[in-house]
mmCIF file of C-alpha atoms in Angstrom:
data_model
loop_
_atom_site.group_PDB
_atom_site.id
_atom_site.type_symbol
_atom_site.label_atom_id
_atom_site.label_comp_id
_atom_site.label_asym_id
_atom_site.label_seq_id
_atom_site.Cartn_x
_atom_site.Cartn_y
_atom_site.Cartn_z
ATOM 1 C CA UNK A 1 30.884 -71.930 103.670
ATOM 2 C CA UNK A 2 29.309 -68.577 102.941
ATOM 3 C CA UNK A 3 32.555 -66.589 102.836
ATOM 4 C CA UNK A 4 34.957 -65.323 100.163
ATOM 5 C CA UNK A 5 37.591 -62.650 99.465
ATOM 6 C CA UNK A 6 39.877 -63.877 102.230
ATOM 7 C CA UNK A 7 43.056 -62.372 103.633
ATOM 8 C CA UNK A 8 45.639 -64.263 105.698
ATOM 9 C CA UNK A 9 48.392 -63.233 108.091
ATOM 10 C CA UNK A 10 50.926 -65.158 110.134
ATOM 11 C CA UNK A 11 50.957 -64.349 113.842
ATOM 12 C CA UNK A 12 53.972 -64.202 116.161
ATOM 13 C CA UNK A 13 53.602 -67.829 117.290
ATOM 14 C CA UNK A 14 53.275 -69.160 113.715
ATOM 15 C CA UNK A 15 49.486 -69.416 113.801
ATOM 16 C CA UNK A 16 47.849 -68.403 110.527
ATOM 17 C CA UNK A 17 44.683 -66.314 110.778
ATOM 18 C CA UNK A 18 42.267 -66.009 107.883
ATOM 19 C CA UNK A 19 39.839 -63.079 107.749
ATOM 20 C CA UNK A 20 36.850 -63.475 105.413
ATOM 21 C CA UNK A 21 34.045 -61.509 103.848
ATOM 22 C CA UNK A 22 30.701 -63.004 104.872
ATOM 23 C CA UNK A 23 28.011 -63.555 102.273
ATOM 24 C CA UNK A 24 25.299 -62.753 104.832
ATOM 25 C CA UNK A 25 25.179 -60.291 107.689
ATOM 26 C CA UNK A 26 27.473 -57.342 108.296
ATOM 27 C CA UNK A 27 30.436 -58.779 110.220
ATOM 28 C CA UNK A 28 33.747 -60.307 109.107
ATOM 29 C CA UNK A 29 34.485 -63.960 109.895
ATOM 30 C CA UNK A 30 37.788 -65.552 110.867
ATOM 31 C CA UNK A 31 39.445 -68.894 111.566
ATOM 32 C CA UNK A 32 42.905 -69.965 112.739
ATOM 33 C CA UNK A 33 45.346 -72.704 111.832
ATOM 34 C CA UNK A 34 48.242 -73.926 113.955
ATOM 35 C CA UNK A 35 49.596 -76.297 111.277
ATOM 36 C CA UNK A 36 50.235 -73.999 108.316
ATOM 37 C CA UNK A 37 46.707 -74.222 106.939
ATOM 38 C CA UNK A 38 46.273 -78.006 106.938
ATOM 39 C CA UNK A 39 43.418 -77.739 109.447
ATOM 40 C CA UNK A 40 41.373 -74.800 110.694
ATOM 41 C CA UNK A 41 39.450 -73.843 113.800
ATOM 42 C CA UNK A 42 35.732 -73.299 113.622
ATOM 43 C CA UNK A 43 34.835 -70.079 111.827
ATOM 44 C CA UNK A 44 33.771 -67.259 114.141
ATOM 45 C CA UNK A 45 32.004 -63.977 113.593
ATOM 46 C CA UNK A 46 34.142 -60.926 114.413
ATOM 47 C CA UNK A 47 31.841 -58.619 116.411
ATOM 48 C CA UNK A 48 34.307 -55.680 116.203
ATOM 49 C CA UNK A 49 34.639 -55.824 112.407
ATOM 50 C CA UNK A 50 31.532 -54.328 110.811
ATOM 51 C CA UNK A 51 31.422 -54.607 107.030
ATOM 52 C CA UNK A 52 29.170 -53.965 104.041
ATOM 53 C CA UNK A 53 30.098 -57.347 102.522
ATOM 54 C CA UNK A 54 33.241 -55.996 100.925
ATOM 55 C CA UNK A 55 36.827 -57.208 100.701
ATOM 56 C CA UNK A 56 39.041 -56.160 103.602
ATOM 57 C CA UNK A 57 42.798 -56.117 104.014
ATOM 58 C CA UNK A 58 44.893 -57.759 106.734
ATOM 59 C CA UNK A 59 48.626 -57.400 107.471
ATOM 60 C CA UNK A 60 51.050 -58.072 110.295
ATOM 61 C CA UNK A 61 52.744 -54.843 111.373
ATOM 62 C CA UNK A 62 54.972 -56.375 114.060
ATOM 63 C CA UNK A 63 55.329 -59.938 115.327
ATOM 64 C CA UNK A 64 57.900 -60.065 118.066
ATOM 65 C CA UNK A 65 57.757 -63.069 120.394
ATOM 66 C CA UNK A 66 59.177 -61.888 123.694
ATOM 67 C CA UNK A 67 59.761 -58.413 122.262
ATOM 68 C CA UNK A 68 57.951 -55.108 121.978
ATOM 69 C CA UNK A 69 54.308 -55.775 120.950
ATOM 70 C CA UNK A 70 52.511 -57.830 118.353
ATOM 71 C CA UNK A 71 50.468 -55.616 116.042
ATOM 72 C CA UNK A 72 47.976 -56.747 113.418
ATOM 73 C CA UNK A 73 46.349 -54.340 110.932
ATOM 74 C CA UNK A 74 42.952 -54.526 109.268
ATOM 75 C CA UNK A 75 41.301 -52.123 106.807
ATOM 76 C CA UNK A 76 37.833 -51.984 105.249
ATOM 77 C CA UNK A 77 34.766 -49.790 104.853
ATOM 78 C CA UNK A 78 33.759 -49.946 108.533
ATOM 79 C CA UNK A 79 30.055 -49.512 107.942
ATOM 80 C CA UNK A 80 27.081 -51.426 106.592
ATOM 81 C CA UNK A 81 27.572 -49.373 103.391
ATOM 82 C CA UNK A 82 30.733 -49.003 101.340
ATOM 83 C CA UNK A 83 31.927 -45.876 103.138
ATOM 84 C CA UNK A 84 33.897 -44.822 106.224
ATOM 85 C CA UNK A 85 37.114 -46.511 105.140
ATOM 86 C CA UNK A 86 38.994 -47.283 108.362
ATOM 87 C CA UNK A 87 42.273 -48.871 109.430
ATOM 88 C CA UNK A 88 42.270 -50.800 112.718
ATOM 89 C CA UNK A 89 45.049 -52.094 114.954
ATOM 90 C CA UNK A 90 45.025 -55.143 117.233
ATOM 91 C CA UNK A 91 47.510 -55.949 119.995
ATOM 92 C CA UNK A 92 46.074 -59.400 120.775
ATOM 93 C CA UNK A 93 46.457 -61.181 117.437
ATOM 94 C CA UNK A 94 43.128 -59.965 116.031
ATOM 95 C CA UNK A 95 40.835 -60.833 118.912
ATOM 96 C CA UNK A 96 40.023 -57.157 119.600
ATOM 97 C CA UNK A 97 40.675 -53.942 117.659
ATOM 98 C CA UNK A 98 41.103 -51.096 120.182
ATOM 99 C CA UNK A 99 42.694 -48.615 117.777
ATOM 100 C CA UNK A 100 40.963 -47.294 114.656
ATOM 101 C CA UNK A 101 41.403 -44.311 112.368
ATOM 102 C CA UNK A 102 39.257 -43.317 109.423
ATOM 103 C CA UNK A 103 41.108 -42.613 106.178
ATOM 104 C CA UNK A 104 38.070 -41.514 104.167
ATOM 105 C CA UNK A 105 34.495 -40.824 105.328
ATOM 106 C CA UNK A 106 32.959 -41.032 101.861
ATOM 107 C CA UNK A 107 32.399 -43.966 99.523
ATOM 108 C CA UNK A 108 35.193 -46.582 99.553
ATOM 109 C CA UNK A 109 35.696 -50.268 98.841
ATOM 110 C CA UNK A 110 38.567 -52.715 98.263
ATOM 111 C CA UNK A 111 42.030 -52.232 99.725
ATOM 112 C CA UNK A 112 45.523 -53.587 100.116
ATOM 113 C CA UNK A 113 47.726 -53.003 103.186
ATOM 114 C CA UNK A 114 51.516 -53.270 103.211
ATOM 115 C CA UNK A 115 54.204 -52.611 105.789
ATOM 116 C CA UNK A 116 57.148 -50.737 104.297
ATOM 117 C CA UNK A 117 60.806 -51.366 105.263
ATOM 118 C CA UNK A 118 60.890 -48.270 107.505
ATOM 119 C CA UNK A 119 57.875 -49.519 109.508
ATOM 120 C CA UNK A 120 55.357 -47.155 107.952
ATOM 121 C CA UNK A 121 52.071 -48.516 106.666
ATOM 122 C CA UNK A 122 50.846 -48.192 103.092
ATOM 123 C CA UNK A 123 47.217 -48.576 102.069
ATOM 124 C CA UNK A 124 45.906 -48.568 98.515
ATOM 125 C CA UNK A 125 42.113 -48.377 98.355
ATOM 126 C CA UNK A 126 39.097 -47.558 96.186
ATOM 127 C CA UNK A 127 37.477 -44.231 97.039
ATOM 128 C CA UNK A 128 35.214 -41.591 95.621
ATOM 129 C CA UNK A 129 32.945 -38.693 96.412
ATOM 130 C CA UNK A 130 29.689 -40.199 95.082
ATOM 131 C CA UNK A 131 30.638 -43.831 94.363
ATOM 132 C CA UNK A 132 33.382 -46.069 95.779
ATOM 133 C CA UNK A 133 35.084 -46.748 92.438
ATOM 134 C CA UNK A 134 35.744 -43.222 91.170
ATOM 135 C CA UNK A 135 39.460 -43.486 91.919
ATOM 136 C CA UNK A 136 42.219 -45.245 93.766
ATOM 137 C CA UNK A 137 43.913 -43.576 96.727
ATOM 138 C CA UNK A 138 47.281 -44.236 98.325
ATOM 139 C CA UNK A 139 47.812 -43.439 101.992
ATOM 140 C CA UNK A 140 51.072 -43.734 103.897
ATOM 141 C CA UNK A 141 51.092 -43.326 107.668
ATOM 142 C CA UNK A 142 52.775 -44.564 110.814
ATOM 143 C CA UNK A 143 51.538 -46.228 113.971
ATOM 144 C CA UNK A 144 51.784 -42.904 115.816
ATOM 145 C CA UNK A 145 49.229 -41.376 113.423
ATOM 146 C CA UNK A 146 47.016 -44.470 113.571
ATOM 147 C CA UNK A 147 46.930 -44.416 117.386
ATOM 148 C CA UNK A 148 46.939 -40.611 117.843
ATOM 149 C CA UNK A 149 50.298 -40.901 119.618
ATOM 150 C CA UNK A 150 49.321 -43.696 122.032
ATOM 151 C CA UNK A 151 51.784 -46.131 120.430
ATOM 152 C CA UNK A 152 55.069 -45.978 118.546
ATOM 153 C CA UNK A 153 57.458 -48.525 117.110
ATOM 154 C CA UNK A 154 60.648 -49.003 119.080
ATOM 155 C CA UNK A 155 63.717 -48.816 116.888
#
């Protein structure tokens, strides 16, 4: 109750995580399901995910049980206003978000993340200079850019 504009991702162990816009406050909410969405954990506030009550985007970058690293992506206006559009990276299935990089400091809003076949990340998002909906931007980047060289995908 009190959430909408949800995004889901499947984690390395098959758990499904749902990330939701809250209708009150300025934090995202999430829940998890271990049975394909039949039942869900209690909803919890995500302290690291500030939002202006705006849709956010969630995508699995890598899910490698017993392999390299699990990486989950999240993007939204990381502010209490629709600005400072930021992409974040989690290594612990969305419990914390230690890596973040701003794509646009000005007005911004809704987005869609995708992982391309070569492992680069694509982000389509609303952005403007005075208002969030003046145009739509496309950004393509890699994990090295997102983490300022602290991480890279093993090939």
